[in-house]
Each structure stands twice: as C-alpha cells, then as structure tokens.
Amino acid sequence: MSDEKGVIYRISGPVVTATGIRSRMYEVVRVGHEGLMGEVIELHGDKSVIQVYEDTSGIRPGEPVVRTGQTLSVQLGPGLLTQIYDGIQRPLPVLEKTMGTFIERGVDADGLDLEKEWDFEATVAVGDEVAPGTVIGTVQETETIVHKVMLPPNHSGKVASIESGSFNVTQTVCTLEDGTEIQMMQKWPVRTPRPYQQKYAPDTPLVTGMRILDFLFPLAKGGAAGIPGPFGSGKTVTQQSLAKYSDAQIVVYIGCGERGNEMTEVLDEFPHLIDPNTGKPLMNRTVMIANTSNMPVAAREASVYTGITIAEYFRDMGYDVALMADSTSRWAEAMREISSRLEEMPGEEGYPAYLSSRLAEFYERAGRVETLEGEDGSVTVIGAVSPPGGDISEPVSQGTLRIVKVFWGLDAGLARQRHFPAINWLSSYSLYPQSLDQWFRDNIASDFPEIRTEISSLLQVEAELQEIVQLVGSDALPVDQQLTLEVARMIREFFLQQNGFHEVDAYTGLEQQYKMAKAILTFQDSAKKSLAAGGQLEDVVNVPARTNLMRDRLEKGYLDRIDGLVDEMNKQIAAAAEEK
Amino acid sequence: MSGKEYRTITDVKGPLVFLEKTEPVAYGEIVQLRLTDGSMKNGQVLDTSDDMVVVQVFEGTAGVDLGTGVKFMGDVFKLPVSKDLIGRILDGAGRPRDGGPAIVAEGEADIIGAAINPYSRQSPHDFIQTGISAIDCCTTLVRGQKLPIFSASGLPHNDIALQIARQAKLKDSDEEFIVVFCAMGITAEEYNFFRSDLERTGALENAVLFVNLADDPAVERLITPRLALTAAEYLAFEHDYHVLVVYTDVTNYCDALRQIGAAREEVPGRRGYPGYMYTDLAMLYERAGLVKGKKGSITQFPILTMPGDDITHPIPDLSGYITEGQIVISRELHGSGIYPPINVLPSLSRLMGGCIGEKTTRDDHKSVSDQMYAAYAQGRELRGLVAIVGEDALNERDKQLLDFSGLFEDKFLRQSRDEDRSIDETLDLCWDLMQNISTKYLVRLDQKYIDKYHPTEKK
C-alpha cells in the first residue's frame, strides 16, 4: 500500500477521480495536500472515483491521494451520548475549537474523546468464556445510561486478564488468552449492519405522548415509520417532539440537510429539557448528528449511516433505541447529486436506479432483535420525507412507503388551519395494531382497541358528512348527524390537536389518552339520550361543563380530574333535556 | 501561478469553454479570457482533469473563438472587502458601477463561503418590527432569519420589500440595519425603482448594492448573490453590523443555474433544473443567522416569483424547504385592491414561536395570532359555501366568521405604503376586530387574555 503513488486525475464538484492507487470499494482515502477525507465509490480500471466529504475548491489534478486501507467507520464506546456530530462523526464542539465559527476543511477529529477516563467495572472474570457481543464490563456514561462494553463481533476466547478502574477508551481493559487486547472503543464500518442473533416481531408500542400517533396510528418498538409532508406542515416539530418524549432509552437524532438555525434550536433546547420518563435531562440519552443543508453533500449521504450504526451499537447493549432522520429526502438528493456527477443512467426523476434498494436497506436496519448476548434490544426508525410540492407520488416517498409499516401523512391543509400535529387521520395508517393490541389490552384497558375503532370510524363518517355539508350547509342535516359532526369536531379539537410547545399538552400518557377518548364517546351517548328526551342540540352542545372538560386538558393534574369533569358534563346534559 | 496563456480551446458551448493541455488547474479557479479583439472576459473552472478543463464564462461566450487566450489566475474567486463598501453600488461581478473609485480592500474573502458550524450558531430570538400588521402579527420576522417573499409577476413584492427595509427595527430601539441589496436579472426599471426609493429615504448611504440586470450576462448571476452575502458576512461578523440582505429575483438565479447545467449536459432533475439545486440554494440561504461571540447578524429577505403562481414549482418548493418560512403574496387580494396583499394562510415564520411573548412583543401575541388566523381561515372557507347556498343558510357562528374575514382583509391587512404600525397598535387592532365574533366562538384565546384585553369583556 505504501509504495503506491496516487494522484488526482479529475475534479468535478464533490467527485474526484484518482489514478495510481489500487483501492477497494468504499475505502476511505485522503485527497490532496490538505488530506480531505473521501470514500471510493466506483472503480474504472486504473481509476478510482472518490466522493469527497469536504469542499474541493482549489484542489488541482496532480495532487496526491493516499489510501487508508479502511472503510468509512465510526468509533463506538463511552462518550457518544450528549455528543453532537457532523455527518462523518466529527464532534462539532471540537471542530469549533480547532477552526472557529466556520467549518474549514482538512481537519480530522476523533468521534470519541480519547483522553477522557471512564470508570470501567468488569463484569466477567479471568477464565470466563467470552463470545462476540459478550458484555465484559460497564461504564456509567451519563446519569441515566449505563454503557455496556461489549466484545467486538469478530473476537472470542477465554479471558486472560481483566481489570476494573479508570481507563480512557484506547487503553486495554481486557486480554484474551490468544493475546487479543480489548479496549473500550471499537470501530465499525457504517455501511455494514451490526450482527445479531435473530429478529423478533415487535409487540410493544413506542409511546410518544402524541395522542394521534399513540392512539390511532401506533408505532412498535423496532418498527419503522415514514412522515412525508410538504414544507411548513410540521415535520421537524413532530420529529423533535418524538425525540423529546418517546419512551426509547436512547435517541439518535439525525439532522440531514436541514436548516442551521433549527439545529441550533435543538442544541439550545435539549440540554434544558427533562425526560418525562426518567426526570433527568434529555441530553443524557441523546446522540445528535447535524449535517446542515450547506455542509458538504457527500457527508450528508454518510450521516444517515453514521446515525444508524450508533443506534445499532446501543441496541446491542439491550436498549430500545429510536432514530429520527430529518429528512431522508435530503439524503436521497445527496445520492442523486453524487450519481449525476458519476454520469450514471438515472432512474425516476433523476434519482439513481438503486434509490429504492438503498432506502430498503436502511429501513431494514430497524427491528427488534435478540442481541448476540441474548438480550432484547430494538432500533425504531422514523424517517421524515420532504416530497417536492407535497406530492407523495414521487420516488422517495413511494420507496419509503413500500417498506415502512407506519405512515404518518402530514397535510398542508391542516397546517394551514393551524391544526397541529397536522397529521391527516384519513390518509395515515399503521399496520401494527394487530401485533400491539394485546399489549394495550393488558396494560391500559381491555377495550382499548374497540375505543380506537369507534373514534376512527366517527372521523370517517364525518368526512362523508362534510361532503354533504359542503353542498347544502350543516343546518340541512338531521339532528343526529349534526351531533355526529359535533362529536367529530370534539375529537379533532380536543383529542387530535395537540400543542407540542405547551408544557402540559405536549405529552399525554396512554392512560389519559384512553380516558380522553372515552370522554368523547360518553359525551356522544349522553347527548343522544338527552336529545331523545327532548333536549335541543344547541343546549346540549353548549353545556359549560363540556367546555371545561376540553379546556382543562391544558392544566396540570388533568388525569385525576377527568372523571369528575365527565360526570359533571353528563349531569348538565341530562339537565338540558329536563328544562324543556 | 505561471501566468501562462493557453490557446487550446477545443469546444465552446453556451456559456462554457472546454480546453485541453493545460497546467494542473484548480477546481473553482478564476480564469481570464483575452479575446482576439483584445477584450477581456472572466470565468471559473467547473471541471478539471489532466486532459480537459471546463470553464464557465460569466460574461457569456459571444466573441470567443478557438484563438482566445485563457489564463488561470491561480486562486478561487475572492471579493475585496472593506467597510467602505457601505454606500457603494457594484456590478454583478463586484466592480464599481457608480463611477466611484475602486474599493480599497481591508481583506479578501472567498465568495463561496464556508458553512457555519451549527454548534457555533446562536438561536435567533430578537423580534424585528416591520410595521406591517400581517407580518408582525402572523409571520413574525426574527433577526437572523431567512424569510423569502413568494410572489409572482405583476404583484407588488418590491414595494413590500422596500417597506420592510425602510421600517424594519428592533422594538424600542433605533438601531438601524445595513441593507445589502442584490439584483439578479431584474429590469433596469425595477432597479431604478429600488434605487430611487433608497435614495429618497436616505437609506442608500447605509446600503451596498450589487447589481446584475436583465441585460447583463446570465452566468454572472451565479456569483452576484455570493458577492453580496460575502459582503454581508464581512460587515456582520467583522464589523458588528446588523445586515438585512434583500435579493431579487431568485427565479432568475435558478434559471441561470439551469442554463449551465444544460450546457454541461447534466442529467436534469425536475423541470430541467439541476439535481443539486437544493444544495446550491442552501449555500445561499444558509448564510444567514447569528453566531456566538459576534454582535452582528444577517437577516435574509429573498424575493422569488413563482412561475405560473405555482407554489409547488421547484424553485419555491426547494426554497421553502430551506428557508425559515415564507411570505406569500396573493394575486386575488391584490386584485381586490388590498395592499399589502399578503395571504397569511400559506405564509409562515418558523422562528416566530421563540421570539414572541411577554418579554419581546406582548403576552397575548401567540394567542391572538392563532385566533386571528383560525377565524380568518374558517371565514375564507365559508365564502365558497356561501357562493352555493347563500348567506341565509349559515348559522350564527358561521355568519360572524364570514363577516370577520372581510374585516380582516379590509382593516387588518390593508395599510398604506408608509404606514408603520407598532406591534401594540397591531395587536390592539386585532382585539378591535375580534369583537365582531362572540367570545364563545373564540376558542383559541386564553381566558386570561380575554379578561385583560377584550375591549368590551375585559375585567
């Protein structure tokens, strides 16, 4: 390798062609005098085509290209959590320190802090048989998360020596009988899925605290969901709410080709947010990857792989990991951009023909698995999609929908009515209820699935009635149908709408979700009775107790008071009939 | 570099020149062409290899022949920067256009501009009062934001942009903005309109103008906004100015991008625009914001005209995915004689949430804005229904909402071109209008604000 003399032959934007090296596919190379990082993506006889992760302005043909012999890898070990990376796992705070406000190029930075010492506590003893994935020790990485140090997947044997104590990630903590030295840090190539024993069918919901998601379109731990929506429909807000409130133990958030200011908002906000499930700062369980839209396009392509590899690493420790990718369309566009520079024959809309297989490979890395150690771990993937013009017939949306089992369709019309989260309840779907219903029956209420069916069919009926209302006005409908419209309006305004920025409303537990849904159906029942007994719709609908029931969801302690509020409402509705 | 001049052009195609057998040429390097008649042109390297170099010529390739001399300048495009830029008018390639002396540079800056480390950014949170009710109340502008105007041909987007540039200020502050104005392929008439207005109000002294007009070379448009933003970054981050960058028209910029793409025979994306247009636009729009440790800021106000009023056209579409919201101008409102004809329904300010409220604008701002918006949206929807069934078929609530939507347009949206409403005046006006809807239908308003501000029901 060392006697090779690689030189640049051609430069076209982020794509550089080099001659004089015999590189392997996806090998990392250093390009030019500044040593820009690149990855080999195509071989043509003597020529290697390289995608470069940094700006190539000013680079000339004839400059050197050096092989590293490694594929694009991430460093895995204690120190990942609370960190914020660019697309190729360079910590942004470190980059700021070395090059200031603007991201210059040719700077290398380790993904993990190699100096920092961690308290390593051995969990195996000398003479123990260890296999790939065996946990050999633990590190309290953050207040809430115990980092399990695992044997890298390609090693096994008997422990010759192991020591507890304070170590940095490159020091040897354990030696095997065959002489292999094990450090806390391991490297893993990002484009290769990490191994596991087997995949299970998901059977536990990922609780997000968002009523429309948990109640109507639940996502399972280990499942995959797509959120397509035009700009301004609230994709990013939804993704951020999920990152904040979902009950995963680890969250990996990938800002892929998104706005700089929005990433900053996340960075400013997260350290101050408290995890509703543990009561500790959310940052403790979060790894962030930020490759904004103006950062180099090839690093954007890599960011998604960097993220999912980190997610799999924590899964292997037996954690439930949720990964949010915002937005996978930017990732697909990065592929398209590189592909067009390679002068590949395009598929649909200029995207490369391998777009859908890449999407499938990525989402397939989600799943609930039995880890090598025999633990239960999961990676849930939630990918935002930004279809041009909001039209989901485009290739990225279609490629995504073919794979994911949950579709949360954002709707510009709802966003325009300030109905948030602007998820369309008619077009969205989830294929998980069948596998999750048992969990809901066991843990929340035995009739949970039935209540859900009733709520969604009411919304369906409303949609049909609305078509008539558009033509003749609501006053022309019979009273019972007018009531149905009222009930559906209550579902929309009281239940489906949720303010992601409100301190109380932003998160609703499953039990409260169930009670709120039930309260709506109770209203329908007592209103029907009251109408049958001669009550007027106007009076029944406008009882003050119903307004209170709806408004008070924004108050603390609502869960304890909701039953009382419902009783009061029933009384007043019954009274409305008696007045007549 | 050697300063050698090559006469090895093999092909000329549209704005591109292909030549062979050169020294190793850097990607992005600046090129000078000497035509056989002695005139000079400038260009930039788009593709470079041992065998072939592709140069895009900013002034167009008219007059270039195979005997044209090509000299590589050894460096990428840089703008001489100086505080003296303020008050100057430059052409699309950064040369003085106002007959003044050359800029005495304090330094040179690479016009491509490096990306700001997201970790080094500071969240924008300072409310900018534009004096236009529709914007201040419903799509609040924040210092450091990039908020484009989505307009279409024949609509008064220029008036609105100028009014904003004129009136924009922080609440309770006299601090002024430096305006960096960048014209990309607009007509001389439009340019004169901008210029004379800036002159009339004295704002020209505090402005830098980069001007590429419709009859200037199209390819030059690709660097004009980069020059403007480089100047803006210099003034904001080296000299602590608050800079407002107005550039118009992004559509012309994108068309120039498409022209280059077509000449290079690239695989086109949607509607013939290159697949990398998102990245390219992001490299302009993302040069806005605030950074830690610096006092200055860059706020961007790009103007784009939507071809065929189509918001799903690739240019507004990709822009909307990058910018932090948009202000949409409506032909319908313009047609009914309302200025500024801002359609608040598809308009949006993504940074609004963090910058309104008790400490910055007023405690009731969020609540009022939501309610105004919702009531107007419903009122507008009812107009369609009324056209079919007549007004008599509406119930009480719907009647009130319908009437409100008319008042919203007539009293709230409508204001004169020099009317500068403070945020308090705007919010008071909202309360005034919301009186026309009975409070039981104002479900988005917090009761405590009704108690505090409602003209007839306050306690």
PDB file of N, CA and C in Angstrom, chain A residues 20-59:
ATOM      1  N   GLY A  20      -3.409   5.623 -10.071  1.00  0.00           N
ATOM      2  CA  GLY A  20      -2.191   5.194  -9.396  1.00  0.00           C
ATOM      3  C   GLY A  20      -2.416   4.506  -8.060  1.00  0.00           C
ATOM      4  N   ILE A  21      -3.682   4.289  -7.677  1.00  0.00           N
ATOM      5  CA  ILE A  21      -3.910   3.508  -6.465  1.00  0.00           C
ATOM      6  C   ILE A  21      -4.807   2.334  -6.793  1.00  0.00           C
ATOM      7  N   ARG A  22      -4.591   1.244  -6.081  1.00  0.00           N
ATOM      8  CA  ARG A  22      -5.466   0.089  -6.248  1.00  0.00           C
ATOM      9  C   ARG A  22      -6.365   0.020  -5.022  1.00  0.00           C
ATOM     10  N   SER A  23      -7.405   0.814  -5.041  1.00  0.00           N
ATOM     11  CA  SER A  23      -8.234   0.910  -3.849  1.00  0.00           C
ATOM     12  C   SER A  23      -9.365  -0.105  -3.897  1.00  0.00           C
ATOM     13  N   ARG A  24     -10.013  -0.287  -2.764  1.00  0.00           N
ATOM     14  CA  ARG A  24     -11.177  -1.151  -2.681  1.00  0.00           C
ATOM     15  C   ARG A  24     -12.429  -0.286  -2.630  1.00  0.00           C
ATOM     16  N   MET A  25     -13.546  -0.856  -2.993  1.00  0.00           N
ATOM     17  CA  MET A  25     -14.803  -0.104  -2.909  1.00  0.00           C
ATOM     18  C   MET A  25     -15.038   0.333  -1.468  1.00  0.00           C
ATOM     19  N   TYR A  26     -15.534   1.561  -1.316  1.00  0.00           N
ATOM     20  CA  TYR A  26     -15.894   2.155  -0.030  1.00  0.00           C
ATOM     21  C   TYR A  26     -14.714   2.316   0.923  1.00  0.00           C
ATOM     22  N   GLU A  27     -13.505   2.250   0.369  1.00  0.00           N
ATOM     23  CA  GLU A  27     -12.344   2.521   1.195  1.00  0.00           C
ATOM     24  C   GLU A  27     -12.196   4.030   1.399  1.00  0.00           C
ATOM     25  N   VAL A  28     -11.745   4.421   2.558  1.00  0.00           N
ATOM     26  CA  VAL A  28     -11.528   5.841   2.835  1.00  0.00           C
ATOM     27  C   VAL A  28     -10.148   6.242   2.326  1.00  0.00           C
ATOM     28  N   VAL A  29     -10.098   7.380   1.619  1.00  0.00           N
ATOM     29  CA  VAL A  29      -8.818   7.880   1.117  1.00  0.00           C
ATOM     30  C   VAL A  29      -8.651   9.332   1.542  1.00  0.00           C
ATOM     31  N   ARG A  30      -7.402   9.789   1.512  1.00  0.00           N
ATOM     32  CA  ARG A  30      -7.108  11.195   1.806  1.00  0.00           C
ATOM     33  C   ARG A  30      -6.743  11.877   0.506  1.00  0.00           C
ATOM     34  N   VAL A  31      -7.404  12.992   0.212  1.00  0.00           N
ATOM     35  CA  VAL A  31      -7.275  13.613  -1.090  1.00  0.00           C
ATOM     36  C   VAL A  31      -6.570  14.955  -0.996  1.00  0.00           C
ATOM     37  N   GLY A  32      -5.571  15.152  -1.838  1.00  0.00           N
ATOM     38  CA  GLY A  32      -4.924  16.457  -1.974  1.00  0.00           C
ATOM     39  C   GLY A  32      -3.936  16.747  -0.857  1.00  0.00           C
ATOM     40  N   HIS A  33      -3.256  17.898  -0.986  1.00  0.00           N
ATOM     41  CA  HIS A  33      -2.259  18.268   0.013  1.00  0.00           C
ATOM     42  C   HIS A  33      -2.891  18.452   1.389  1.00  0.00           C
ATOM     43  N   GLU A  34      -4.168  18.878   1.396  1.00  0.00           N
ATOM     44  CA  GLU A  34      -4.808  19.121   2.697  1.00  0.00           C
ATOM     45  C   GLU A  34      -5.360  17.841   3.318  1.00  0.00           C
ATOM     46  N   GLY A  35      -5.303  16.738   2.581  1.00  0.00           N
ATOM     47  CA  GLY A  35      -5.770  15.459   3.127  1.00  0.00           C
ATOM     48  C   GLY A  35      -7.271  15.413   3.367  1.00  0.00           C
ATOM     49  N   LEU A  36      -8.056  15.902   2.407  1.00  0.00           N
ATOM     50  CA  LEU A  36      -9.507  15.864   2.567  1.00  0.00           C
ATOM     51  C   LEU A  36      -9.986  14.421   2.594  1.00  0.00           C
ATOM     52  N   MET A  37     -11.002  14.185   3.402  1.00  0.00           N
ATOM     53  CA  MET A  37     -11.474  12.825   3.553  1.00  0.00           C
ATOM     54  C   MET A  37     -12.432  12.471   2.419  1.00  0.00           C
ATOM     55  N   GLY A  38     -12.239  11.287   1.845  1.00  0.00           N
ATOM     56  CA  GLY A  38     -13.127  10.851   0.773  1.00  0.00           C
ATOM     57  C   GLY A  38     -13.320   9.350   0.839  1.00  0.00           C
ATOM     58  N   GLU A  39     -14.250   8.871   0.025  1.00  0.00           N
ATOM     59  CA  GLU A  39     -14.586   7.450   0.045  1.00  0.00           C
ATOM     60  C   GLU A  39     -14.680   6.971  -1.408  1.00  0.00           C
ATOM     61  N   VAL A  40     -14.095   5.836  -1.689  1.00  0.00           N
ATOM     62  CA  VAL A  40     -14.108   5.319  -3.058  1.00  0.00           C
ATOM     63  C   VAL A  40     -15.493   4.758  -3.369  1.00  0.00           C
ATOM     64  N   ILE A  41     -16.106   5.241  -4.435  1.00  0.00           N
ATOM     65  CA  ILE A  41     -17.454   4.755  -4.730  1.00  0.00           C
ATOM     66  C   ILE A  41     -17.559   4.096  -6.092  1.00  0.00           C
ATOM     67  N   GLU A  42     -16.479   4.132  -6.864  1.00  0.00           N
ATOM     68  CA  GLU A  42     -16.543   3.473  -8.164  1.00  0.00           C
ATOM     69  C   GLU A  42     -15.124   3.192  -8.619  1.00  0.00           C
ATOM     70  N   LEU A  43     -14.932   2.073  -9.306  1.00  0.00           N
ATOM     71  CA  LEU A  43     -13.615   1.757  -9.864  1.00  0.00           C
ATOM     72  C   LEU A  43     -13.755   1.588 -11.371  1.00  0.00           C
ATOM     73  N   HIS A  44     -12.828   2.231 -12.111  1.00  0.00           N
ATOM     74  CA  HIS A  44     -12.812   2.111 -13.571  1.00  0.00           C
ATOM     75  C   HIS A  44     -11.412   1.755 -13.973  1.00  0.00           C
ATOM     76  N   GLY A  45     -11.095   0.496 -14.130  1.00  0.00           N
ATOM     77  CA  GLY A  45      -9.731   0.146 -14.496  1.00  0.00           C
ATOM     78  C   GLY A  45      -8.755   0.719 -13.491  1.00  0.00           C
ATOM     79  N   ASP A  46      -7.918   1.597 -13.970  1.00  0.00           N
ATOM     80  CA  ASP A  46      -6.901   2.181 -13.118  1.00  0.00           C
ATOM     81  C   ASP A  46      -7.454   3.323 -12.260  1.00  0.00           C
ATOM     82  N   LYS A  47      -8.642   3.789 -12.616  1.00  0.00           N
ATOM     83  CA  LYS A  47      -9.154   4.999 -11.959  1.00  0.00           C
ATOM     84  C   LYS A  47     -10.098   4.669 -10.802  1.00  0.00           C
ATOM     85  N   SER A  48      -9.889   5.385  -9.703  1.00  0.00           N
ATOM     86  CA  SER A  48     -10.802   5.270  -8.568  1.00  0.00           C
ATOM     87  C   SER A  48     -11.633   6.543  -8.501  1.00  0.00           C
ATOM     88  N   VAL A  49     -12.950   6.388  -8.411  1.00  0.00           N
ATOM     89  CA  VAL A  49     -13.813   7.557  -8.274  1.00  0.00           C
ATOM     90  C   VAL A  49     -14.135   7.732  -6.793  1.00  0.00           C
ATOM     91  N   ILE A  50     -13.909   8.946  -6.309  1.00  0.00           N
ATOM     92  CA  ILE A  50     -13.975   9.198  -4.875  1.00  0.00           C
ATOM     93  C   ILE A  50     -15.002  10.270  -4.591  1.00  0.00           C
ATOM     94  N   GLN A  51     -15.880  10.037  -3.614  1.00  0.00           N
ATOM     95  CA  GLN A  51     -16.715  11.160  -3.165  1.00  0.00           C
ATOM     96  C   GLN A  51     -16.038  11.794  -1.963  1.00  0.00           C
ATOM     97  N   VAL A  52     -15.888  13.109  -2.030  1.00  0.00           N
ATOM     98  CA  VAL A  52     -15.111  13.804  -1.012  1.00  0.00           C
ATOM     99  C   VAL A  52     -16.049  14.493  -0.039  1.00  0.00           C
ATOM    100  N   TYR A  53     -15.781  14.338   1.246  1.00  0.00           N
ATOM    101  CA  TYR A  53     -16.678  14.854   2.275  1.00  0.00           C
ATOM    102  C   TYR A  53     -16.474  16.324   2.581  1.00  0.00           C
ATOM    103  N   GLU A  54     -15.572  16.979   1.866  1.00  0.00           N
ATOM    104  CA  GLU A  54     -15.331  18.385   2.134  1.00  0.00           C
ATOM    105  C   GLU A  54     -15.291  19.136   0.815  1.00  0.00           C
ATOM    106  N   ASP A  55     -15.335  20.465   0.890  1.00  0.00           N
ATOM    107  CA  ASP A  55     -15.337  21.307  -0.296  1.00  0.00           C
ATOM    108  C   ASP A  55     -14.046  21.116  -1.087  1.00  0.00           C
ATOM    109  N   THR A  56     -14.166  20.994  -2.419  1.00  0.00           N
ATOM    110  CA  THR A  56     -12.982  20.681  -3.223  1.00  0.00           C
ATOM    111  C   THR A  56     -12.420  21.881  -3.976  1.00  0.00           C
ATOM    112  N   SER A  57     -12.927  23.085  -3.719  1.00  0.00           N
ATOM    113  CA  SER A  57     -12.403  24.255  -4.432  1.00  0.00           C
ATOM    114  C   SER A  57     -10.911  24.394  -4.196  1.00  0.00           C
ATOM    115  N   GLY A  58     -10.199  24.720  -5.271  1.00  0.00           N
ATOM    116  CA  GLY A  58      -8.772  24.977  -5.130  1.00  0.00           C
ATOM    117  C   GLY A  58      -7.896  23.741  -5.214  1.00  0.00           C
ATOM    118  N   ILE A  59      -8.491  22.565  -5.266  1.00  0.00           N
ATOM    119  CA  ILE A  59      -7.714  21.329  -5.406  1.00  0.00           C
ATOM    120  C   ILE A  59      -7.377  21.136  -6.892  1.00  0.00           C
TER     121      ILE A  59
END
